[in-house]
N, CA, C and O atoms as a printed pandas DataFrame, in Angstrom:
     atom_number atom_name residue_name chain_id  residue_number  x_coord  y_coord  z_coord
0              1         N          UNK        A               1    1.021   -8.644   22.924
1              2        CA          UNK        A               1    0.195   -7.651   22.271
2              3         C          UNK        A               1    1.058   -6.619   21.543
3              4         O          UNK        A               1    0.960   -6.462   20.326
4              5         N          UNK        A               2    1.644   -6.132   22.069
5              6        CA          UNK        A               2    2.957   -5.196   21.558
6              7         C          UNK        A               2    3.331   -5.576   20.049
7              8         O          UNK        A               2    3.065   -4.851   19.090
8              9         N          UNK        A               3    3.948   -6.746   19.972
9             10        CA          UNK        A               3    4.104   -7.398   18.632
10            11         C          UNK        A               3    3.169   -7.453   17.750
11            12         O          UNK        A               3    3.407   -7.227   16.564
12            13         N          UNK        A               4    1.924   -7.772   18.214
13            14        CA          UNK        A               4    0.997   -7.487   16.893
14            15         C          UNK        A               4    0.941   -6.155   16.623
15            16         O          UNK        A               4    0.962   -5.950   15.409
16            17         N          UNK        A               5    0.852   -4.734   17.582
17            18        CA          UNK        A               5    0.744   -4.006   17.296
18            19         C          UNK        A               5    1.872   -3.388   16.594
19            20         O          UNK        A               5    1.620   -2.566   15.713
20            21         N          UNK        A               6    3.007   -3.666   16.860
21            22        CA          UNK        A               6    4.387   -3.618   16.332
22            23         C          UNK        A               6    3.886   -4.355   14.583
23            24         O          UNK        A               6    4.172   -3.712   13.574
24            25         N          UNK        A               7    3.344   -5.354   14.506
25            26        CA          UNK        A               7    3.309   -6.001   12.672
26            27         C          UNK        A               7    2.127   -5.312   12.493
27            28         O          UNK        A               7    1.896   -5.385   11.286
28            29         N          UNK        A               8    1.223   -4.662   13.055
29            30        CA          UNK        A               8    0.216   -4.167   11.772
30            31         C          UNK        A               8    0.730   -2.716   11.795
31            32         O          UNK        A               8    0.406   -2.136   10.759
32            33         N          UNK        A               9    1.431   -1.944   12.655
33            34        CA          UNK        A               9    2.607   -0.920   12.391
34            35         C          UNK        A               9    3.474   -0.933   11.022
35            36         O          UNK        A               9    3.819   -0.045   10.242
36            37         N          UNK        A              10    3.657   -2.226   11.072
37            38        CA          UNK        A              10    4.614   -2.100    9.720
38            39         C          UNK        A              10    3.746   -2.537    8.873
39            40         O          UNK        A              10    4.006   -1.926    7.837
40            41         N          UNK        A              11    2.974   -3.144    8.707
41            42        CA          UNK        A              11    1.846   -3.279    7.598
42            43         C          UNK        A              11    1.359   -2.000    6.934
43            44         O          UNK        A              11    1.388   -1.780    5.723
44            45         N          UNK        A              12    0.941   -1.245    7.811
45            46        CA          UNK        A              12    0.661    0.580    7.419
46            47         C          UNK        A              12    2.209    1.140    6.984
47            48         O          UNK        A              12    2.204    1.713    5.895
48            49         N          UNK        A              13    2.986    1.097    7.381
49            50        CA          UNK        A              13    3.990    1.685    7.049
50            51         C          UNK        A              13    4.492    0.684    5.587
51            52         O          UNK        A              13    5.466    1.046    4.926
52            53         N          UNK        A              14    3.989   -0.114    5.350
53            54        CA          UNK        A              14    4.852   -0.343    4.004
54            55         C          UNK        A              14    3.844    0.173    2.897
55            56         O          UNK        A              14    4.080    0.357    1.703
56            57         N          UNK        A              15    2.565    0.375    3.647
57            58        CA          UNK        A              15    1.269    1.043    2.343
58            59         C          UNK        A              15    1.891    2.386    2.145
59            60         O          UNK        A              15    2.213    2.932    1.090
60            61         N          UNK        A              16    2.008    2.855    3.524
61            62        CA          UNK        A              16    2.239    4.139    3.459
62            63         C          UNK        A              16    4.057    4.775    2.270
63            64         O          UNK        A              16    4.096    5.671    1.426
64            65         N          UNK        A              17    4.756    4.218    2.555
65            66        CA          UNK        A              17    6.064    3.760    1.652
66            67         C          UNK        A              17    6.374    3.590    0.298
67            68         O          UNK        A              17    7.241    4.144   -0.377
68            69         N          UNK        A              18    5.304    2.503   -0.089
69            70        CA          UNK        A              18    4.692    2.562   -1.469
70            71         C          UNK        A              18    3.635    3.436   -2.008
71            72         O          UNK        A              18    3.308    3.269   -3.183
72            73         N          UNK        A              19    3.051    4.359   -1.294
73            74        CA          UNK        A              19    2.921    5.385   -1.888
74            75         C          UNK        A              19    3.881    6.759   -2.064
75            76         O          UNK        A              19    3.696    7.593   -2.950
76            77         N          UNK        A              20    4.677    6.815   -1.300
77            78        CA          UNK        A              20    4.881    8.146   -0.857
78            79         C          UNK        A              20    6.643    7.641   -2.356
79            80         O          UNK        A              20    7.326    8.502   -2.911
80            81         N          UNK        A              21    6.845    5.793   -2.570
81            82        CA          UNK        A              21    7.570    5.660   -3.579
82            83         C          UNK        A              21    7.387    6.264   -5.216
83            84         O          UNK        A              21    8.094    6.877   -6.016
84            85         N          UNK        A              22    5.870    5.645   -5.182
85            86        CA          UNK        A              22    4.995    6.182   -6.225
86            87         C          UNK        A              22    5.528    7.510   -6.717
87            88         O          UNK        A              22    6.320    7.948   -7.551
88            89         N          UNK        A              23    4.700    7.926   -5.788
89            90        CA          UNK        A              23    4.728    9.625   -5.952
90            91         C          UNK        A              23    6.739   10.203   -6.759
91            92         O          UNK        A              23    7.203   10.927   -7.640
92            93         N          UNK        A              24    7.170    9.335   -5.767
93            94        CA          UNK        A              24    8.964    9.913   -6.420
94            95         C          UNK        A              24    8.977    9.717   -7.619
95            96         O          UNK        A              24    9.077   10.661   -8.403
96            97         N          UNK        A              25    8.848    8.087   -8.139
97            98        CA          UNK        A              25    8.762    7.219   -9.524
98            99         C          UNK        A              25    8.060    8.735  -10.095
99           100         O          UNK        A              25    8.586    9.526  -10.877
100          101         N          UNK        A              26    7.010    8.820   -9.581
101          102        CA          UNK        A              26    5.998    9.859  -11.021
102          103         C          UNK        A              26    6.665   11.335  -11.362
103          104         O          UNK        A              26    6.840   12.009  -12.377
104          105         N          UNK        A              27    6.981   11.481   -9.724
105          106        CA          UNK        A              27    8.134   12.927  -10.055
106          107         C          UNK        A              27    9.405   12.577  -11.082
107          108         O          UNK        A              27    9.802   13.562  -11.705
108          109         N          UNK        A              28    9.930   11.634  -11.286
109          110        CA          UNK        A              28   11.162   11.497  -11.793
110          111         C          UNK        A              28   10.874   11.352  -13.063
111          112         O          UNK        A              28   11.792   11.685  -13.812
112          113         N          UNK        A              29    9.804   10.925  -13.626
113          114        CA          UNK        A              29    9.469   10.308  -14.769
114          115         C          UNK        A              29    8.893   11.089  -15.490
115          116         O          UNK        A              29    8.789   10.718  -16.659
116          117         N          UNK        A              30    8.415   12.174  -15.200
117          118        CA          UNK        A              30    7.219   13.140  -15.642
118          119         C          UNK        A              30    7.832   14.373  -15.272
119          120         O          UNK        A              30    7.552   14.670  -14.111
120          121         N          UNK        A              31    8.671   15.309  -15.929
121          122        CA          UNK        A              31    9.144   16.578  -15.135
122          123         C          UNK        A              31    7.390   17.417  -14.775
123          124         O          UNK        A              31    6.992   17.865  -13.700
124          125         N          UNK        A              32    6.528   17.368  -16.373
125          126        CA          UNK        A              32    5.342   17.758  -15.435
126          127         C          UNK        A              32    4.261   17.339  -15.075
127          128         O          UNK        A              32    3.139   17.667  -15.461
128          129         N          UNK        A              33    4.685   16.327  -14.041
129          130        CA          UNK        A              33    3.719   15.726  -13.008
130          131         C          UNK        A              33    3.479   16.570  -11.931
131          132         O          UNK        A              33    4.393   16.611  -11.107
132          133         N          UNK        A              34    2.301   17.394  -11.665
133          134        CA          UNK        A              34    1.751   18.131  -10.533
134          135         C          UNK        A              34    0.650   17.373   -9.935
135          136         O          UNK        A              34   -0.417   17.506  -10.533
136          137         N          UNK        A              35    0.632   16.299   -8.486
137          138        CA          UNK        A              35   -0.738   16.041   -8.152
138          139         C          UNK        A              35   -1.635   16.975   -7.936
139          140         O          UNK        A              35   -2.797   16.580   -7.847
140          141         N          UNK        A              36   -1.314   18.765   -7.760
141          142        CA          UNK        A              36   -2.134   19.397   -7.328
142          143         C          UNK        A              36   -2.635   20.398   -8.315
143          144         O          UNK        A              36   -3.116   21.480   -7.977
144          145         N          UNK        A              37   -2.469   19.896   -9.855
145          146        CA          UNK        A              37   -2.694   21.000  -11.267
146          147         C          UNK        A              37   -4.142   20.839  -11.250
147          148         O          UNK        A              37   -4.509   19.715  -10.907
148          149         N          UNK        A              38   -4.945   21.576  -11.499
149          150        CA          UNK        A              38   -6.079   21.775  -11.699
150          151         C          UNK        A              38   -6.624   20.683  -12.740
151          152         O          UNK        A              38   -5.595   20.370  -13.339
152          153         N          UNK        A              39   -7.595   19.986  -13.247
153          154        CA          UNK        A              39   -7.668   19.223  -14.141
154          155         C          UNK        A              39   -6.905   17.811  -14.138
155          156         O          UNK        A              39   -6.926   16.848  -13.371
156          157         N          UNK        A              40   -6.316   18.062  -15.159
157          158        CA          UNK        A              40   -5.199   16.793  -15.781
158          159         C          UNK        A              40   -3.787   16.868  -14.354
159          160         O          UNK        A              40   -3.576   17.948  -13.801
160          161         N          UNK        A              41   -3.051   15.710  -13.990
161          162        CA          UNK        A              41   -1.736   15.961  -13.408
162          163         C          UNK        A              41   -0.010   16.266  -14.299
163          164         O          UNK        A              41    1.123   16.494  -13.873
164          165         N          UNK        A              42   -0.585   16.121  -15.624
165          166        CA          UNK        A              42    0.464   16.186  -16.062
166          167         C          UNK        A              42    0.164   16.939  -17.813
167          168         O          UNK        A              42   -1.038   17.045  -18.059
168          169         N          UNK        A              43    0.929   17.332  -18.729
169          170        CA          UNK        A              43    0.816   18.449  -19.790
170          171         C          UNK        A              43    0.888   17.026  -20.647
171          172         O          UNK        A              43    1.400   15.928  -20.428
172          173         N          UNK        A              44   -0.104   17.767  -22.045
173          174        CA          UNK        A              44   -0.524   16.734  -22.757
174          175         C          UNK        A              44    0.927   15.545  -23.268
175          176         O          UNK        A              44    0.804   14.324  -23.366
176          177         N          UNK        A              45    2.347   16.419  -23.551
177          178        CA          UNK        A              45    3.163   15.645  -24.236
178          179         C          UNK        A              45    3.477   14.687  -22.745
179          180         O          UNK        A              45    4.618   14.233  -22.836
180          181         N          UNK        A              46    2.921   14.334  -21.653
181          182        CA          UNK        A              46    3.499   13.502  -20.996
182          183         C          UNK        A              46    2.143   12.477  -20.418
183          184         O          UNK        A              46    2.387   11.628  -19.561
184          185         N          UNK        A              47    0.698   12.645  -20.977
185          186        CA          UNK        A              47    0.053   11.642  -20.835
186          187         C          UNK        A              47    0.333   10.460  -20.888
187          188         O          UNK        A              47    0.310    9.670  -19.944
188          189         N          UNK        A              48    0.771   10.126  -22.583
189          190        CA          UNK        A              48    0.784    8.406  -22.557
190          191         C          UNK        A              48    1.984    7.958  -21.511
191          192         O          UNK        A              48    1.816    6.820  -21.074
192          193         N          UNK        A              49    2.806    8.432  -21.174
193          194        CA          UNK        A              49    4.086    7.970  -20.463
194          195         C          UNK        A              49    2.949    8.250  -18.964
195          196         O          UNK        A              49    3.221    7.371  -18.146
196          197         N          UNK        A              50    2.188    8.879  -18.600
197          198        CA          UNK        A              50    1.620    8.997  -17.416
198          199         C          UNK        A              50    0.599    7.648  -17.737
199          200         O          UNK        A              50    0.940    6.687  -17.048
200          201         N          UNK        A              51   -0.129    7.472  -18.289
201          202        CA          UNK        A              51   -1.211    6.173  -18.378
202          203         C          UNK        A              51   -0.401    5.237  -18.102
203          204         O          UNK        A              51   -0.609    4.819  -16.963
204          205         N          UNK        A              52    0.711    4.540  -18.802
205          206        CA          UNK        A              52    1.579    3.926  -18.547
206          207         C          UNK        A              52    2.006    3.564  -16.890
207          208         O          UNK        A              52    1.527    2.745  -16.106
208          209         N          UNK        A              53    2.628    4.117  -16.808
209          210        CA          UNK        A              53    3.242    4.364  -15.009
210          211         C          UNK        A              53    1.587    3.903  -14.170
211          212         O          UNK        A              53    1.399    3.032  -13.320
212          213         N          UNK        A              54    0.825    4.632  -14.651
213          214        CA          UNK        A              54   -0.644    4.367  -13.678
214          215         C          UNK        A              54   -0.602    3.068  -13.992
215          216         O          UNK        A              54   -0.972    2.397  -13.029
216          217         N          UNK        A              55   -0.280    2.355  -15.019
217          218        CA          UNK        A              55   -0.872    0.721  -15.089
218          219         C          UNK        A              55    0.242    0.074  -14.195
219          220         O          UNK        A              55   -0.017   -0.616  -13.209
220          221         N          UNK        A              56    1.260    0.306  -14.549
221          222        CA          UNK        A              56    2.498    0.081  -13.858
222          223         C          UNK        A              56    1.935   -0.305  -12.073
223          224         O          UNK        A              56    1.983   -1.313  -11.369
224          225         N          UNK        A              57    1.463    0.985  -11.905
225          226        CA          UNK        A              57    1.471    1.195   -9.864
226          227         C          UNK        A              57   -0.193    0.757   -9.992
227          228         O          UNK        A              57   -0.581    0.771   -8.823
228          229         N          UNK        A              58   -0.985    0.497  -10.593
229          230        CA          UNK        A              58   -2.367   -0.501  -10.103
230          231         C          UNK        A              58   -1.937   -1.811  -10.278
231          232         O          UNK        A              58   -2.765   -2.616   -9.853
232          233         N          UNK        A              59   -0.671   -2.444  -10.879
233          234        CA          UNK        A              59   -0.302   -3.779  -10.839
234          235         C          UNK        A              59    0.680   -3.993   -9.746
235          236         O          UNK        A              59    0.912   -5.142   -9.370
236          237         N          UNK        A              60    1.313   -2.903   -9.173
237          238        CA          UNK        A              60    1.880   -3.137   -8.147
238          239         C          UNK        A              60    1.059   -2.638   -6.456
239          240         O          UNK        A              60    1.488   -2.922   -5.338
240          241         N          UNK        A              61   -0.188   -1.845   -6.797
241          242        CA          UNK        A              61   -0.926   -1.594   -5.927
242          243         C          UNK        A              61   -1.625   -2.611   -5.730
243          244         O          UNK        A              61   -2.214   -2.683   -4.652
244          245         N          UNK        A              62   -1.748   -3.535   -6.565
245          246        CA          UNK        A              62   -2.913   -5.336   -6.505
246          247         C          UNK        A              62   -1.741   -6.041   -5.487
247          248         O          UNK        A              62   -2.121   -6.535   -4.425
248          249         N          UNK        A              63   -0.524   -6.062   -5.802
249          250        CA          UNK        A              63    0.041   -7.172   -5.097
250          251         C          UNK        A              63    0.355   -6.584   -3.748
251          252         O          UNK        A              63    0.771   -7.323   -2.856
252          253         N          UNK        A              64    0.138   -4.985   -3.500
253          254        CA          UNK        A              64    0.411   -4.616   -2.159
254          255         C          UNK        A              64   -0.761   -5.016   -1.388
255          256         O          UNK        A              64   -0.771   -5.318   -0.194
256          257         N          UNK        A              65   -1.806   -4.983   -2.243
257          258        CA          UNK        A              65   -2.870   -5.098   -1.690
258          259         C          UNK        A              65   -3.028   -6.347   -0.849
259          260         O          UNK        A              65   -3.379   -6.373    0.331
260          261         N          UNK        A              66   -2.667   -7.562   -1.756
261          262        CA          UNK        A              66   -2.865   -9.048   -1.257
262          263         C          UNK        A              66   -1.664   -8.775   -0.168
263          264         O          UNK        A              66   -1.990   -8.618    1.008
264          265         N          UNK        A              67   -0.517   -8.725   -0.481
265          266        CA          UNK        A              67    0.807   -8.918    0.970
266          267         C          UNK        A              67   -0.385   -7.917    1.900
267          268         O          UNK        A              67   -1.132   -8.735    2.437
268          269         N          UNK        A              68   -0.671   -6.994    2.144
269          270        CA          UNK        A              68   -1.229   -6.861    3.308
270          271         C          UNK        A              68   -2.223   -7.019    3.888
271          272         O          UNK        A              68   -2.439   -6.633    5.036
272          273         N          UNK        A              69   -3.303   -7.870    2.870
273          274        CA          UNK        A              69   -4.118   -8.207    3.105
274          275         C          UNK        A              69   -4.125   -9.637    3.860
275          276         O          UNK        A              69   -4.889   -9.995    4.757
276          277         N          UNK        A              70   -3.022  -10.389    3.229
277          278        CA          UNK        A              70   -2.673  -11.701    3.831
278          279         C          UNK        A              70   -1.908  -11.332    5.473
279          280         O          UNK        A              70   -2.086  -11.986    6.500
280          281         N          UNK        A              71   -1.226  -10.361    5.347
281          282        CA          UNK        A              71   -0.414  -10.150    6.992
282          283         C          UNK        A              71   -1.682   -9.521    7.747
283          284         O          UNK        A              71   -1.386   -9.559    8.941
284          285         N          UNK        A              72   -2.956   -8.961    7.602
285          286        CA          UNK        A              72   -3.774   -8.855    8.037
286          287         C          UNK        A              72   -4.435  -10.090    8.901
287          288         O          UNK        A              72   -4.967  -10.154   10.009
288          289         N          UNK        A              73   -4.135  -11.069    7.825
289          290        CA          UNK        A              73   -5.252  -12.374    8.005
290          291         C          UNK        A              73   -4.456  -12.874    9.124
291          292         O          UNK        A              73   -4.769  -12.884   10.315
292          293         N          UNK        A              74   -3.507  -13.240    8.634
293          294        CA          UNK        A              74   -2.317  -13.397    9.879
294          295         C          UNK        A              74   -2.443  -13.147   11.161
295          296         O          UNK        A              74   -2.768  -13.906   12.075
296          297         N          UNK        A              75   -2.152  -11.975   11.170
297          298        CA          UNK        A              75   -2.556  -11.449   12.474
298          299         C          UNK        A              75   -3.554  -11.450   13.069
299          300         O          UNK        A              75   -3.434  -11.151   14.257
300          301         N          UNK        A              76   -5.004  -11.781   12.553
301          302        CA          UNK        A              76   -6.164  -11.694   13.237
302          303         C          UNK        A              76   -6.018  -12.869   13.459
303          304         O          UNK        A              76   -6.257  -13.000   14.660
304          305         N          UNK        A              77   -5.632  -14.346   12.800
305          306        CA          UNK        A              77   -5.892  -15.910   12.873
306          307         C          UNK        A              77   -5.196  -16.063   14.109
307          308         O          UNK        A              77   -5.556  -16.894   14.942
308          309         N          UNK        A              78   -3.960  -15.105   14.317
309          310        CA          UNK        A              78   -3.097  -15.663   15.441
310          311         C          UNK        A              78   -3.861  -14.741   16.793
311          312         O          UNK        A              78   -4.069  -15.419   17.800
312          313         N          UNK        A              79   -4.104  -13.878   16.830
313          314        CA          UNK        A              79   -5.147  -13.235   17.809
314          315         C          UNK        A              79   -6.009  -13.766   18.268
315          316         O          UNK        A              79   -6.015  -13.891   19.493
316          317         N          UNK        A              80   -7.213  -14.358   17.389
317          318        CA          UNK        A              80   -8.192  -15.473   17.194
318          319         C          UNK        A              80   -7.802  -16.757   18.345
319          320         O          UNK        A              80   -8.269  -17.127   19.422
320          321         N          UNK        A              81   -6.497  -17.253   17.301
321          322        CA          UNK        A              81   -6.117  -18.435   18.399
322          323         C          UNK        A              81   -5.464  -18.408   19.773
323          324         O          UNK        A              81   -5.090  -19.439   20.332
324          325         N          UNK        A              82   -5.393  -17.695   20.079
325          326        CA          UNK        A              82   -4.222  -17.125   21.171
326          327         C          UNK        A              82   -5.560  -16.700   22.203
327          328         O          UNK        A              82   -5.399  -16.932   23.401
328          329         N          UNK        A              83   -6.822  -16.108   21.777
329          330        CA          UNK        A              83   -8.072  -15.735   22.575
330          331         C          UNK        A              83   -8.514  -16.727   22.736
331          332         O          UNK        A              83   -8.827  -16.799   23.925
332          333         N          UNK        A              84   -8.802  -17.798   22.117
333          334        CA          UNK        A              84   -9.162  -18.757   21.930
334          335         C          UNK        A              84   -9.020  -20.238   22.763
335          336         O          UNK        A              84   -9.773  -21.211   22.769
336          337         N          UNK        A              85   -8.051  -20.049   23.288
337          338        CA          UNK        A              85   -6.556  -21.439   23.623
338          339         C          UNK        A              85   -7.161  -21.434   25.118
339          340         O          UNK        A              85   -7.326  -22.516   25.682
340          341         N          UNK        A              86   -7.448  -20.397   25.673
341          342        CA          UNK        A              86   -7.905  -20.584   27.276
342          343         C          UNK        A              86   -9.052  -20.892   27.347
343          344         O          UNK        A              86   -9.385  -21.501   28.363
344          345         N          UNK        A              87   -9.882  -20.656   26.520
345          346        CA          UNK        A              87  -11.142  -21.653   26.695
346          347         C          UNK        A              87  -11.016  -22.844   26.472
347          348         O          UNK        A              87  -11.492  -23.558   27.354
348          349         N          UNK        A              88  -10.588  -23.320   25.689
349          350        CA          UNK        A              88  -10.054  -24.524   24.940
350          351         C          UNK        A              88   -9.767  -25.649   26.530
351          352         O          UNK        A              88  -10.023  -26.847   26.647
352          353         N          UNK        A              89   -9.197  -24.745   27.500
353          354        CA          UNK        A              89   -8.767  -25.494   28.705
354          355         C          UNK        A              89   -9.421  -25.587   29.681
355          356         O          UNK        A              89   -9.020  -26.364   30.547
356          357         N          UNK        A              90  -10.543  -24.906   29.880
357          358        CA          UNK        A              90  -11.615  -24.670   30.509
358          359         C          UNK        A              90  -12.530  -25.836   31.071
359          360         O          UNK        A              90  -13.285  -26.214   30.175
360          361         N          UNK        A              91  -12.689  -26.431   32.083
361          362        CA          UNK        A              91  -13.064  -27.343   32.156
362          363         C          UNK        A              91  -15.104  -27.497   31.739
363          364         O          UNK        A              91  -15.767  -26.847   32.548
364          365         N          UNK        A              92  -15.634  -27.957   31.064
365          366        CA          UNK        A              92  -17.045  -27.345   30.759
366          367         C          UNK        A              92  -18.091  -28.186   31.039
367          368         O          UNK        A              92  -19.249  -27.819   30.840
């Protein structure tokens, strides 16, 4: 049990990672990128370079999505079977 809880530990922690990467990428790229500016996050001369980067991290937010969506599946299939296996032996 430990171990699964140990891999969906790191499953959250790599969502959590790739965002908190994001966020650097947008700081570095954008001197004014504020997530917390009222309105807009960034001053008009740095929109298109901000739209940009957003397409950038929703094409890399799709494939985070599937890797953890698949180590999800994972882990429940092997849970599943592992609950599963002692009935399986059960005389009925």
């Amino acid at each position: 049990m430990n171990t699964t809880v140990d891999r969906l530990r790191n499953l959250v922690a790599e969502v959590t990672t790739f965002e908190e990467e994001w966020e650097d990428k947008l700081r570095a790229a954008l001197p004014t990128y504020d997530p917390f500016r009222d309105g807009f996050p960034v001053e008009p001369r740095d929109e298109v370079r901000y739209f940009e980067l957003c397409g950038d991290r929703a094409a890399e937010a799709r494939d985070q999505l599937h890797r953890t969506t698949i180590g999800i599946e994972k882990v429940i299939s092997e849970m599943t079977d592992t609950e599963s296996e002692p009935e399986a032996d059960q005389p009925g």
